[in-house]
PDB file of C-alpha atoms and ligand atoms in Angstrom:
ATOM      1  CA  MET A  50    -265.730  99.093  81.165  1.00  0.00           C
ATOM      2  CA  ALA A  51    -262.256  99.096  80.981  1.00  0.00           C
ATOM      3  CA  GLU A  52    -260.538  96.166  82.183  1.00  0.00           C
ATOM      4  CA  MET A  53    -258.443  96.728  85.525  1.00  0.00           C
ATOM      5  CA  ARG A  54    -255.595  95.392  85.307  1.00  0.00           C
ATOM      6  CA  PRO A  55    -252.966  97.061  83.529  1.00  0.00           C
ATOM      7  CA  GLN A  56    -251.388  95.826  80.476  1.00  0.00           C
ATOM      8  CA  ALA A  57    -254.243  93.272  80.383  1.00  0.00           C
ATOM      9  CA  GLY A  58    -254.758  91.907  76.696  1.00  0.00           C
ATOM     10  CA  ARG A  59    -251.258  91.199  76.354  1.00  0.00           C
ATOM     11  CA  VAL A  60    -252.620  87.335  76.850  1.00  0.00           C
ATOM     12  CA  ARG A  61    -254.419  85.644  74.808  1.00  0.00           C
ATOM     13  CA  GLY A  62    -257.317  82.431  74.769  1.00  0.00           C
ATOM     14  CA  LEU A  63    -254.649  81.364  77.860  1.00  0.00           C
ATOM     15  CA  ASP A  64    -257.408  81.736  81.271  1.00  0.00           C
ATOM     16  CA  ARG A  65    -254.619  81.816  83.826  1.00  0.00           C
ATOM     17  CA  GLY A  66    -257.442  81.435  86.638  1.00  0.00           C
ATOM     18  CA  SER A  67    -257.123  82.572  89.873  1.00  0.00           C
ATOM     19  CA  THR A  68    -253.556  81.502  91.311  1.00  0.00           C
ATOM     20  CA  LEU A  69    -250.344  82.567  90.488  1.00  0.00           C
ATOM     21  CA  ALA A  70    -248.379  81.364  87.699  1.00  0.00           C
ATOM     22  CA  ILE A  71    -244.468  80.754  87.341  1.00  0.00           C
ATOM     23  CA  ALA A  72    -242.610  79.998  84.318  1.00  0.00           C
ATOM     24  CA  VAL A  73    -239.424  77.881  84.878  1.00  0.00           C
ATOM     25  CA  SER A  74    -237.984  75.504  82.346  1.00  0.00           C
ATOM     26  CA  LYS A  75    -236.916  72.073  83.600  1.00  0.00           C
ATOM     27  CA  GLY A  76    -233.894  70.793  84.537  1.00  0.00           C
ATOM     28  CA  ARG A  77    -231.090  71.925  85.959  1.00  0.00           C
ATOM     29  CA  ILE A  78    -233.014  75.504  87.172  1.00  0.00           C
ATOM     30  CA  LEU A  79    -236.157  73.680  88.605  1.00  0.00           C
ATOM     31  CA  SER A  80    -234.545  71.132  90.110  1.00  0.00           C
ATOM     32  CA  GLU A  81    -232.584  73.708  91.934  1.00  0.00           C
ATOM     33  CA  PHE A  82    -235.878  76.314  92.102  1.00  0.00           C
ATOM     34  CA  ARG A  83    -237.178  72.422  94.055  1.00  0.00           C
ATOM     35  CA  ILE A  84    -235.198  72.232  96.862  1.00  0.00           C
ATOM     36  CA  LEU A  85    -235.853  76.049  97.710  1.00  0.00           C
ATOM     37  CA  LEU A  86    -239.964  75.459  97.138  1.00  0.00           C
ATOM     38  CA  ASP A  87    -239.270  72.319  99.034  1.00  0.00           C
ATOM     39  CA  ARG A  88    -237.910  74.594 102.059  1.00  0.00           C
ATOM     40  CA  ILE A  89    -241.043  76.611 102.180  1.00  0.00           C
ATOM     41  CA  GLY A  90    -243.800  73.600 102.437  1.00  0.00           C
ATOM     42  CA  ILE A  91    -244.024  74.509  99.122  1.00  0.00           C
ATOM     43  CA  LYS A  92    -244.190  70.865  96.347  1.00  0.00           C
ATOM     44  CA  PRO A  93    -245.480  70.093  93.286  1.00  0.00           C
ATOM     45  CA  ALA A  94    -248.870  67.848  92.674  1.00  0.00           C
ATOM     46  CA  GLU A  95    -246.838  65.662  90.517  1.00  0.00           C
ATOM     47  CA  ASP A  96    -243.430  65.437  89.682  1.00  0.00           C
ATOM     48  CA  PRO A  97    -242.525  67.656  86.913  1.00  0.00           C
ATOM     49  CA  GLU A  98    -239.634  66.574  85.486  1.00  0.00           C
ATOM     50  CA  THR A  99    -241.623  63.071  84.240  1.00  0.00           C
ATOM     51  CA  SER A 100    -244.648  64.594  83.503  1.00  0.00           C
ATOM     52  CA  ARG A 101    -245.358  65.389  80.069  1.00  0.00           C
ATOM     53  CA  SER A 102    -248.118  68.348  81.430  1.00  0.00           C
ATOM     54  CA  LEU A 103    -246.666  71.818  80.754  1.00  0.00           C
ATOM     55  CA  VAL A 104    -249.152  73.481  83.659  1.00  0.00           C
ATOM     56  CA  ILE A 105    -248.238  72.261  87.319  1.00  0.00           C
ATOM     57  CA  PRO A 106    -249.853  73.134  90.217  1.00  0.00           C
ATOM     58  CA  LEU A 107    -247.848  73.578  93.236  1.00  0.00           C
ATOM     59  CA  LYS A 108    -249.574  71.740  95.998  1.00  0.00           C
ATOM     60  CA  ASP A 109    -252.364  73.772  98.772  1.00  0.00           C
ATOM     61  CA  ARG A 110    -251.324  77.498  97.385  1.00  0.00           C
ATOM     62  CA  GLY A 111    -253.025  78.285  94.699  1.00  0.00           C
ATOM     63  CA  LEU A 112    -250.079  78.082  93.058  1.00  0.00           C
ATOM     64  CA  ARG A 113    -249.036  76.322  89.654  1.00  0.00           C
ATOM     65  CA  LEU A 114    -245.804  76.035  87.446  1.00  0.00           C
ATOM     66  CA  VAL A 115    -246.075  75.987  83.700  1.00  0.00           C
ATOM     67  CA  ILE A 116    -243.052  74.325  82.010  1.00  0.00           C
ATOM     68  CA  VAL A 117    -241.288  77.032  78.967  1.00  0.00           C
ATOM     69  CA  ARG A 118    -238.315  76.662  77.445  1.00  0.00           C
ATOM     70  CA  ALA A 119    -235.426  79.196  79.453  1.00  0.00           C
ATOM     71  CA  ALA A 120    -234.943  81.592  76.547  1.00  0.00           C
ATOM     72  CA  ASP A 121    -239.067  82.032  76.645  1.00  0.00           C
ATOM     73  CA  VAL A 122    -238.905  82.407  80.400  1.00  0.00           C
ATOM     74  CA  PRO A 123    -238.476  86.436  80.006  1.00  0.00           C
ATOM     75  CA  THR A 124    -241.272  86.701  77.439  1.00  0.00           C
ATOM     76  CA  TYR A 125    -243.500  84.575  79.116  1.00  0.00           C
ATOM     77  CA  VAL A 126    -243.712  87.008  81.919  1.00  0.00           C
ATOM     78  CA  ASP A 127    -243.187  90.342  80.195  1.00  0.00           C
ATOM     79  CA  TYR A 128    -245.761  89.470  78.692  1.00  0.00           C
ATOM     80  CA  GLY A 129    -248.467  88.646  81.713  1.00  0.00           C
ATOM     81  CA  ALA A 130    -248.985  85.116  80.655  1.00  0.00           C
ATOM     82  CA  ALA A 131    -247.039  84.032  83.770  1.00  0.00           C
ATOM     83  CA  ASP A 132    -246.449  86.225  86.741  1.00  0.00           C
ATOM     84  CA  PHE A 133    -243.083  85.270  87.984  1.00  0.00           C
ATOM     85  CA  GLY A 134    -240.270  84.012  86.402  1.00  0.00           C
ATOM     86  CA  VAL A 135    -237.529  81.952  87.147  1.00  0.00           C
ATOM     87  CA  ALA A 136    -234.171  82.683  84.264  1.00  0.00           C
ATOM     88  CA  GLY A 137    -230.938  83.027  84.334  1.00  0.00           C
ATOM     89  CA  LYS A 138    -228.782  85.523  84.272  1.00  0.00           C
ATOM     90  CA  ASP A 139    -227.812  85.275  81.069  1.00  0.00           C
ATOM     91  CA  VAL A 140    -231.090  85.241  79.550  1.00  0.00           C
ATOM     92  CA  LEU A 141    -232.071  87.882  81.384  1.00  0.00           C
ATOM     93  CA  LEU A 142    -229.713  89.797  80.081  1.00  0.00           C
ATOM     94  CA  GLU A 143    -229.991  88.764  76.868  1.00  0.00           C
ATOM     95  CA  TYR A 144    -234.131  89.998  76.729  1.00  0.00           C
ATOM     96  CA  ARG A 145    -235.108  93.620  75.522  1.00  0.00           C
ATOM     97  CA  GLY A 146    -238.299  93.597  76.609  1.00  0.00           C
ATOM     98  CA  GLU A 147    -239.425  95.774  80.198  1.00  0.00           C
ATOM     99  CA  GLY A 148    -242.582  93.938  81.089  1.00  0.00           C
ATOM    100  CA  PHE A 149    -240.792  92.503  84.805  1.00  0.00           C
ATOM    101  CA  TYR A 150    -238.804  93.399  87.577  1.00  0.00           C
ATOM    102  CA  GLU A 151    -236.489  91.109  88.893  1.00  0.00           C
ATOM    103  CA  PRO A 152    -236.703  91.670  92.622  1.00  0.00           C
ATOM    104  CA  LEU A 153    -234.427  88.549  94.146  1.00  0.00           C
ATOM    105  CA  ASP A 154    -231.064  86.594  93.296  1.00  0.00           C
ATOM    106  CA  LEU A 155    -232.020  83.002  94.289  1.00  0.00           C
ATOM    107  CA  ASP A 156    -229.021  81.985  93.965  1.00  0.00           C
ATOM    108  CA  ILE A 157    -228.832  78.990  92.214  1.00  0.00           C
ATOM    109  CA  ALA A 158    -227.517  77.689  88.558  1.00  0.00           C
ATOM    110  CA  ARG A 159    -224.452  79.173  89.052  1.00  0.00           C
ATOM    111  CA  CYS A 160    -221.992  79.759  86.795  1.00  0.00           C
ATOM    112  CA  LYS A 161    -220.204  82.867  84.778  1.00  0.00           C
ATOM    113  CA  LEU A 162    -220.561  84.078  81.132  1.00  0.00           C
ATOM    114  CA  VAL A 163    -217.434  84.133  79.538  1.00  0.00           C
ATOM    115  CA  VAL A 164    -215.206  85.034  76.418  1.00  0.00           C
ATOM    116  CA  ALA A 165    -212.976  82.170  75.647  1.00  0.00           C
ATOM    117  CA  GLY A 166    -210.384  81.692  72.957  1.00  0.00           C
ATOM    118  CA  LYS A 167    -207.427  78.598  72.047  1.00  0.00           C
ATOM    119  CA  ALA A 168    -204.637  78.530  74.667  1.00  0.00           C
ATOM    120  CA  GLU A 169    -203.106  81.924  71.982  1.00  0.00           C
ATOM    121  CA  PRO A 170    -202.905  84.724  71.352  1.00  0.00           C
ATOM    122  CA  LEU A 171    -206.094  85.804  68.784  1.00  0.00           C
ATOM    123  CA  PRO A 172    -205.647  87.436  65.878  1.00  0.00           C
ATOM    124  CA  ARG A 173    -204.824  91.382  65.603  1.00  0.00           C
ATOM    125  CA  ALA A 174    -205.952  91.575  62.133  1.00  0.00           C
ATOM    126  CA  GLY A 175    -209.221  92.139  60.573  1.00  0.00           C
ATOM    127  CA  ARG A 176    -212.422  91.803  63.362  1.00  0.00           C
ATOM    128  CA  LEU A 177    -212.558  88.846  65.760  1.00  0.00           C
ATOM    129  CA  ARG A 178    -215.207  85.884  64.491  1.00  0.00           C
ATOM    130  CA  VAL A 179    -216.517  85.349  68.031  1.00  0.00           C
ATOM    131  CA  ALA A 180    -219.596  82.789  67.681  1.00  0.00           C
ATOM    132  CA  THR A 181    -222.555  82.645  70.864  1.00  0.00           C
ATOM    133  CA  LYS A 182    -226.285  82.337  71.421  1.00  0.00           C
ATOM    134  CA  TYR A 183    -225.379  84.899  73.406  1.00  0.00           C
ATOM    135  CA  VAL A 184    -226.055  88.080  70.732  1.00  0.00           C
ATOM    136  CA  GLN A 185    -227.514  91.173  72.488  1.00  0.00           C
ATOM    137  CA  THR A 186    -225.545  90.520  75.624  1.00  0.00           C
ATOM    138  CA  THR A 187    -222.091  89.179  73.262  1.00  0.00           C
ATOM    139  CA  ARG A 188    -222.317  92.251  70.597  1.00  0.00           C
ATOM    140  CA  ARG A 189    -222.833  94.780  74.227  1.00  0.00           C
ATOM    141  CA  HIS A 190    -220.107  93.722  75.577  1.00  0.00           C
ATOM    142  CA  PHE A 191    -217.601  94.296  73.043  1.00  0.00           C
ATOM    143  CA  ALA A 192    -219.120  97.690  72.062  1.00  0.00           C
ATOM    144  CA  GLN A 193    -218.309  98.999  74.702  1.00  0.00           C
ATOM    145  CA  LYS A 194    -214.347  98.214  74.618  1.00  0.00           C
ATOM    146  CA  GLY A 195    -213.642 100.143  71.919  1.00  0.00           C
ATOM    147  CA  ASP A 196    -213.819  96.522  69.784  1.00  0.00           C
ATOM    148  CA  GLN A 197    -215.109  95.860  66.305  1.00  0.00           C
ATOM    149  CA  VAL A 198    -216.472  92.549  65.869  1.00  0.00           C
ATOM    150  CA  GLU A 199    -218.745  89.700  64.834  1.00  0.00           C
ATOM    151  CA  VAL A 200    -220.760  87.162  66.305  1.00  0.00           C
ATOM    152  CA  ILE A 201    -221.947  84.488  64.411  1.00  0.00           C
ATOM    153  CA  HIS A 202    -225.229  83.042  66.414  1.00  0.00           C
ATOM    154  CA  LEU A 203    -224.815  79.360  66.860  1.00  0.00           C
ATOM    155  CA  TYR A 204    -227.780  78.102  69.091  1.00  0.00           C
ATOM    156  CA  GLY A 205    -225.406  74.773  71.260  1.00  0.00           C
ATOM    157  CA  SER A 206    -221.681  73.194  70.841  1.00  0.00           C
ATOM    158  CA  MET A 207    -219.861  76.925  70.960  1.00  0.00           C
ATOM    159  CA  GLU A 208    -216.960  75.482  71.698  1.00  0.00           C
ATOM    160  CA  LEU A 209    -216.642  73.726  68.112  1.00  0.00           C
ATOM    161  CA  ALA A 210    -216.141  76.905  66.609  1.00  0.00           C
ATOM    162  CA  PRO A 211    -212.471  77.769  67.625  1.00  0.00           C
ATOM    163  CA  LEU A 212    -211.865  74.238  67.219  1.00  0.00           C
ATOM    164  CA  VAL A 213    -212.969  73.635  63.738  1.00  0.00           C
ATOM    165  CA  GLY A 214    -212.029  77.611  62.517  1.00  0.00           C
ATOM    166  CA  LEU A 215    -215.149  78.891  62.970  1.00  0.00           C
ATOM    167  CA  ALA A 216    -214.989  81.577  65.065  1.00  0.00           C
ATOM    168  CA  ASP A 217    -211.856  83.355  67.232  1.00  0.00           C
ATOM    169  CA  CYS A 218    -213.317  83.227  70.131  1.00  0.00           C
ATOM    170  CA  ILE A 219    -217.146  82.019  71.312  1.00  0.00           C
ATOM    171  CA  VAL A 220    -218.093  83.851  74.679  1.00  0.00           C
ATOM    172  CA  ASP A 221    -220.537  81.276  76.969  1.00  0.00           C
ATOM    173  CA  LEU A 222    -221.722  79.378  79.769  1.00  0.00           C
ATOM    174  CA  MET A 223    -219.531  78.319  81.846  1.00  0.00           C
ATOM    175  CA  ASP A 224    -219.648  76.479  85.134  1.00  0.00           C
ATOM    176  CA  THR A 225    -216.499  73.969  86.753  1.00  0.00           C
ATOM    177  CA  GLY A 226    -214.532  74.206  83.644  1.00  0.00           C
ATOM    178  CA  ASN A 227    -214.910  71.164  82.040  1.00  0.00           C
ATOM    179  CA  THR A 228    -216.507  71.597  78.877  1.00  0.00           C
ATOM    180  CA  LEU A 229    -213.858  73.952  78.164  1.00  0.00           C
ATOM    181  CA  LYS A 230    -210.687  72.197  79.046  1.00  0.00           C
ATOM    182  CA  ALA A 231    -212.214  69.566  77.698  1.00  0.00           C
ATOM    183  CA  ASN A 232    -212.455  71.443  73.938  1.00  0.00           C
ATOM    184  CA  GLY A 233    -208.516  72.803  74.573  1.00  0.00           C
ATOM    185  CA  LEU A 234    -210.282  76.567  75.353  1.00  0.00           C
ATOM    186  CA  VAL A 235    -209.276  78.515  78.172  1.00  0.00           C
ATOM    187  CA  VAL A 236    -210.866  81.786  79.611  1.00  0.00           C
ATOM    188  CA  LEU A 237    -210.117  84.810  78.411  1.00  0.00           C
ATOM    189  CA  GLU A 238    -213.092  87.724  80.226  1.00  0.00           C
ATOM    190  CA  THR A 239    -215.545  87.056  82.631  1.00  0.00           C
ATOM    191  CA  ILE A 240    -218.389  89.248  81.185  1.00  0.00           C
ATOM    192  CA  ALA A 241    -220.741  88.524  84.003  1.00  0.00           C
ATOM    193  CA  GLU A 242    -221.976  86.619  86.491  1.00  0.00           C
ATOM    194  CA  VAL A 243    -224.920  83.855  86.513  1.00  0.00           C
ATOM    195  CA  SER A 244    -227.492  82.780  88.997  1.00  0.00           C
ATOM    196  CA  ALA A 245    -230.460  82.298  88.176  1.00  0.00           C
ATOM    197  CA  ARG A 246    -232.953  85.036  89.647  1.00  0.00           C
ATOM    198  CA  LEU A 247    -237.208  85.935  90.291  1.00  0.00           C
ATOM    199  CA  ILE A 248    -239.228  87.928  87.792  1.00  0.00           C
ATOM    200  CA  ILE A 249    -242.381  89.050  88.588  1.00  0.00           C
ATOM    201  CA  ASN A 250    -245.341  90.862  85.648  1.00  0.00           C
ATOM    202  CA  LYS A 251    -245.311  94.337  86.615  1.00  0.00           C
ATOM    203  CA  ALA A 252    -249.366  94.457  86.358  1.00  0.00           C
ATOM    204  CA  ALA A 253    -249.257  91.395  88.425  1.00  0.00           C
ATOM    205  CA  MET A 254    -247.162  93.348  91.211  1.00  0.00           C
ATOM    206  CA  LYS A 255    -249.936  95.810  90.816  1.00  0.00           C
ATOM    207  CA  VAL A 256    -253.384  94.057  91.315  1.00  0.00           C
ATOM    208  CA  LYS A 257    -252.035  91.064  92.875  1.00  0.00           C
ATOM    209  CA  ASN A 258    -249.225  92.294  95.304  1.00  0.00           C
ATOM    210  CA  ALA A 259    -250.182  90.489  98.403  1.00  0.00           C
ATOM    211  CA  SER A 260    -249.519  87.380  97.844  1.00  0.00           C
ATOM    212  CA  VAL A 261    -247.314  88.269  95.611  1.00  0.00           C
ATOM    213  CA  LYS A 262    -244.763  90.014  97.934  1.00  0.00           C
ATOM    214  CA  ALA A 263    -245.785  86.869 100.044  1.00  0.00           C
ATOM    215  CA  LEU A 264    -244.504  84.627  98.099  1.00  0.00           C
ATOM    216  CA  ILE A 265    -241.156  87.067  97.179  1.00  0.00           C
ATOM    217  CA  ALA A 266    -240.405  87.178 101.314  1.00  0.00           C
ATOM    218  CA  GLU A 267    -240.882  83.565 101.149  1.00  0.00           C
ATOM    219  CA  LEU A 268    -238.699  82.399  98.641  1.00  0.00           C
ATOM    220  CA  ALA A 269    -236.218  85.452 100.512  1.00  0.00           C
ATOM    221  CA  GLU A 270    -236.188  82.381 103.542  1.00  0.00           C
ATOM    222  CA  ALA A 271    -235.170  79.929 102.060  1.00  0.00           C
ATOM    223  CA  VAL A 272    -232.076  81.256  99.838  1.00  0.00           C
ATOM    224  CA  ASP A 273    -230.853  82.866 103.420  1.00  0.00           C
ATOM    225  CA  GLN A 274    -231.527  80.229 105.082  1.00  0.00           C
ATOM    226  CA  THR A 275    -229.978  78.093 102.400  1.00  0.00           C
ATOM    227  CA  ALA A 276    -226.888  79.809 102.250  1.00  0.00           C
ATOM    228  CA  THR A 277    -226.752  79.851 106.045  1.00  0.00           C
ATOM    229  CA  ASP A 278    -226.420  75.767 105.429  1.00  0.00           C
ATOM    230  CA  ARG A 279    -223.484  75.293 103.463  1.00  0.00           C
ATOM    231  CA  LYS A 280    -221.402  77.785 105.298  1.00  0.00           C
ATOM    232  CA  PRO A 281    -219.922  75.692 107.393  1.00  0.00           C
ATOM    233  CA  GLU A 282    -218.706  73.451 104.018  1.00  0.00           C
ATOM    234  CA  ARG A 283    -217.285  76.835 102.430  1.00  0.00           C
TER     235      ARG A 283
HETATM  236  P1  ATP B1246    -232.640  74.354  75.904  1.00  0.00           P
HETATM  237  O1  ATP B1246    -232.377  72.792  76.933  1.00  0.00           O
HETATM  238  O2  ATP B1246    -233.487  74.770  76.445  1.00  0.00           O
HETATM  239  O3  ATP B1246    -231.773  74.337  74.784  1.00  0.00           O
HETATM  240  P2  ATP B1246    -230.657  75.215  78.031  1.00  0.00           P
HETATM  241  O4  ATP B1246    -229.341  74.839  77.246  1.00  0.00           O
HETATM  242  O5  ATP B1246    -229.766  77.286  78.422  1.00  0.00           O
HETATM  243  O6  ATP B1246    -232.086  75.246  76.987  1.00  0.00           O
HETATM  244  P3  ATP B1246    -230.255  74.891  80.806  1.00  0.00           P
HETATM  245  O7  ATP B1246    -229.007  73.933  80.238  1.00  0.00           O
HETATM  246  O8  ATP B1246    -231.464  74.164  81.838  1.00  0.00           O
HETATM  247  O9  ATP B1246    -230.949  75.529  79.416  1.00  0.00           O
HETATM  248  O10 ATP B1246    -229.490  76.202  81.045  1.00  0.00           O
HETATM  249  C1  ATP B1246    -230.331  76.426  81.582  1.00  0.00           C
HETATM  250  C2  ATP B1246    -230.140  78.067  82.770  1.00  0.00           C
HETATM  251  O11 ATP B1246    -229.123  77.780  83.747  1.00  0.00           O
HETATM  252  C3  ATP B1246    -229.002  79.177  81.737  1.00  0.00           C
HETATM  253  O12 ATP B1246    -229.617  79.490  81.696  1.00  0.00           O
HETATM  254  C4  ATP B1246    -227.693  79.287  83.153  1.00  0.00           C
HETATM  255  O13 ATP B1246    -228.553  80.545  83.612  1.00  0.00           O
HETATM  256  C5  ATP B1246    -227.945  78.067  84.073  1.00  0.00           C
HETATM  257  N1  ATP B1246    -226.821  76.796  83.251  1.00  0.00           N
HETATM  258  C6  ATP B1246    -226.552  76.824  81.577  1.00  0.00           C
HETATM  259  N2  ATP B1246    -225.389  76.069  82.053  1.00  0.00           N
HETATM  260  C7  ATP B1246    -224.270  75.847  82.982  1.00  0.00           C
HETATM  261  C8  ATP B1246    -224.189  75.530  83.942  1.00  0.00           C
HETATM  262  N3  ATP B1246    -223.035  74.286  83.405  1.00  0.00           N
HETATM  263  N4  ATP B1246    -224.008  75.357  85.383  1.00  0.00           N
HETATM  264  C9  ATP B1246    -224.535  76.149  86.551  1.00  0.00           C
HETATM  265  N5  ATP B1246    -225.782  77.148  85.302  1.00  0.00           N
HETATM  266  C10 ATP B1246    -225.828  76.356  83.968  1.00  0.00           C
HETATM  267  C1  PRP B1247    -223.588  74.872  79.195  1.00  0.00           C
HETATM  268  C2  PRP B1247    -222.962  76.051  78.630  1.00  0.00           C
HETATM  269  C3  PRP B1247    -221.136  74.670  78.623  1.00  0.00           C
HETATM  270  C4  PRP B1247    -221.668  73.409  79.750  1.00  0.00           C
HETATM  271  C5  PRP B1247    -220.294  74.683  80.884  1.00  0.00           C
HETATM  272  O1  PRP B1247    -224.031  73.409  78.887  1.00  0.00           O
HETATM  273  O2  PRP B1247    -223.000  75.457  77.668  1.00  0.00           O
HETATM  274  O3  PRP B1247    -221.121  74.343  77.919  1.00  0.00           O
HETATM  275  O4  PRP B1247    -222.415  74.085  80.561  1.00  0.00           O
HETATM  276  O5  PRP B1247    -220.212  73.887  81.976  1.00  0.00           O
HETATM  277  P1  PRP B1247    -218.772  73.043  82.574  1.00  0.00           P
HETATM  278  O6  PRP B1247    -218.080  74.675  82.546  1.00  0.00           O
HETATM  279  O7  PRP B1247    -219.421  72.926  83.712  1.00  0.00           O
HETATM  280  O8  PRP B1247    -218.839  72.285  81.476  1.00  0.00           O
HETATM  281  P2  PRP B1247    -224.965  72.683  78.910  1.00  0.00           P
HETATM  282  O9  PRP B1247    -224.443  71.514  80.163  1.00  0.00           O
HETATM  283  O10 PRP B1247    -225.951  72.932  80.128  1.00  0.00           O
HETATM  284  O11 PRP B1247    -225.504  71.888  77.516  1.00  0.00           O
HETATM  285  P3  PRP B1247    -226.169  73.096  76.692  1.00  0.00           P
HETATM  286  O12 PRP B1247    -225.321  73.212  75.627  1.00  0.00           O
HETATM  287  O13 PRP B1247    -227.400  71.755  76.053  1.00  0.00           O
HETATM  288  O14 PRP B1247    -227.020  74.291  76.911  1.00  0.00           O
END
């Protein structure tokens, strides 16, 4: 008989068991996401930041974290290898699959995706060279403005590119602005406001609807509470 799960079969060789899996990257996103989990009484069985294990059960809740690279989160969720994911909007804008919903802005890991360059006019002649790891988003952004650019794909240290003549400008994340400032660069344009989003595999939403919806509702509450607690500081 045919498998009842829509999209089942896309994931091979992984025993998913009956728990809900949440794909998340270590570092910035996990440390802030843990605060939200904590608010709803969910704690990891071991410390994900120090453990070498890539699958971390969450106590008492039939949930587990799967630890992946930040840019890989949408892939795991799209293919159903994880039910949920926590990914930056920057990463989601780059991803081309359609196998998930994005039901909740978690309001964590906030920053901006910007075009930055030296504090001098950009060259007018020829195609602008833009260094970035956000190739698709950069192409889209400049195409929408009708600008022809050459996108140079880098994997890190984007701020270096204009300093050594590799590119005229960069597209990268900015939070405090310290990294740009330290390298003599300024923001030329903001492309997007970025925060981490909860994403959910479309099939999991159908098949595990009750438990999925319950977790989304709990997390939404935690996000609201956090915003309320933050207000007096602003
Ligand atoms: P990897 O470590 O796998 O190379 P990464 O460097 O993108 O990936 P992080 O630096 O942890 O991983 O960033 C994860 C996400 O956090 C980004 O996709 C973005 O949404 C957000 N982020 C990145 N830099 C900042 C920043 N300076 N301030 C706030 N949020 C940020
Ligand atoms: C990110 C981003 C910038 C920096 C911006 O790098 O790529 O370089 O943060 O933050 P700021 O405006 O507060 O200085 P990150 O520190 O994550 O290092 P990475 O290159 O490993 O991603």
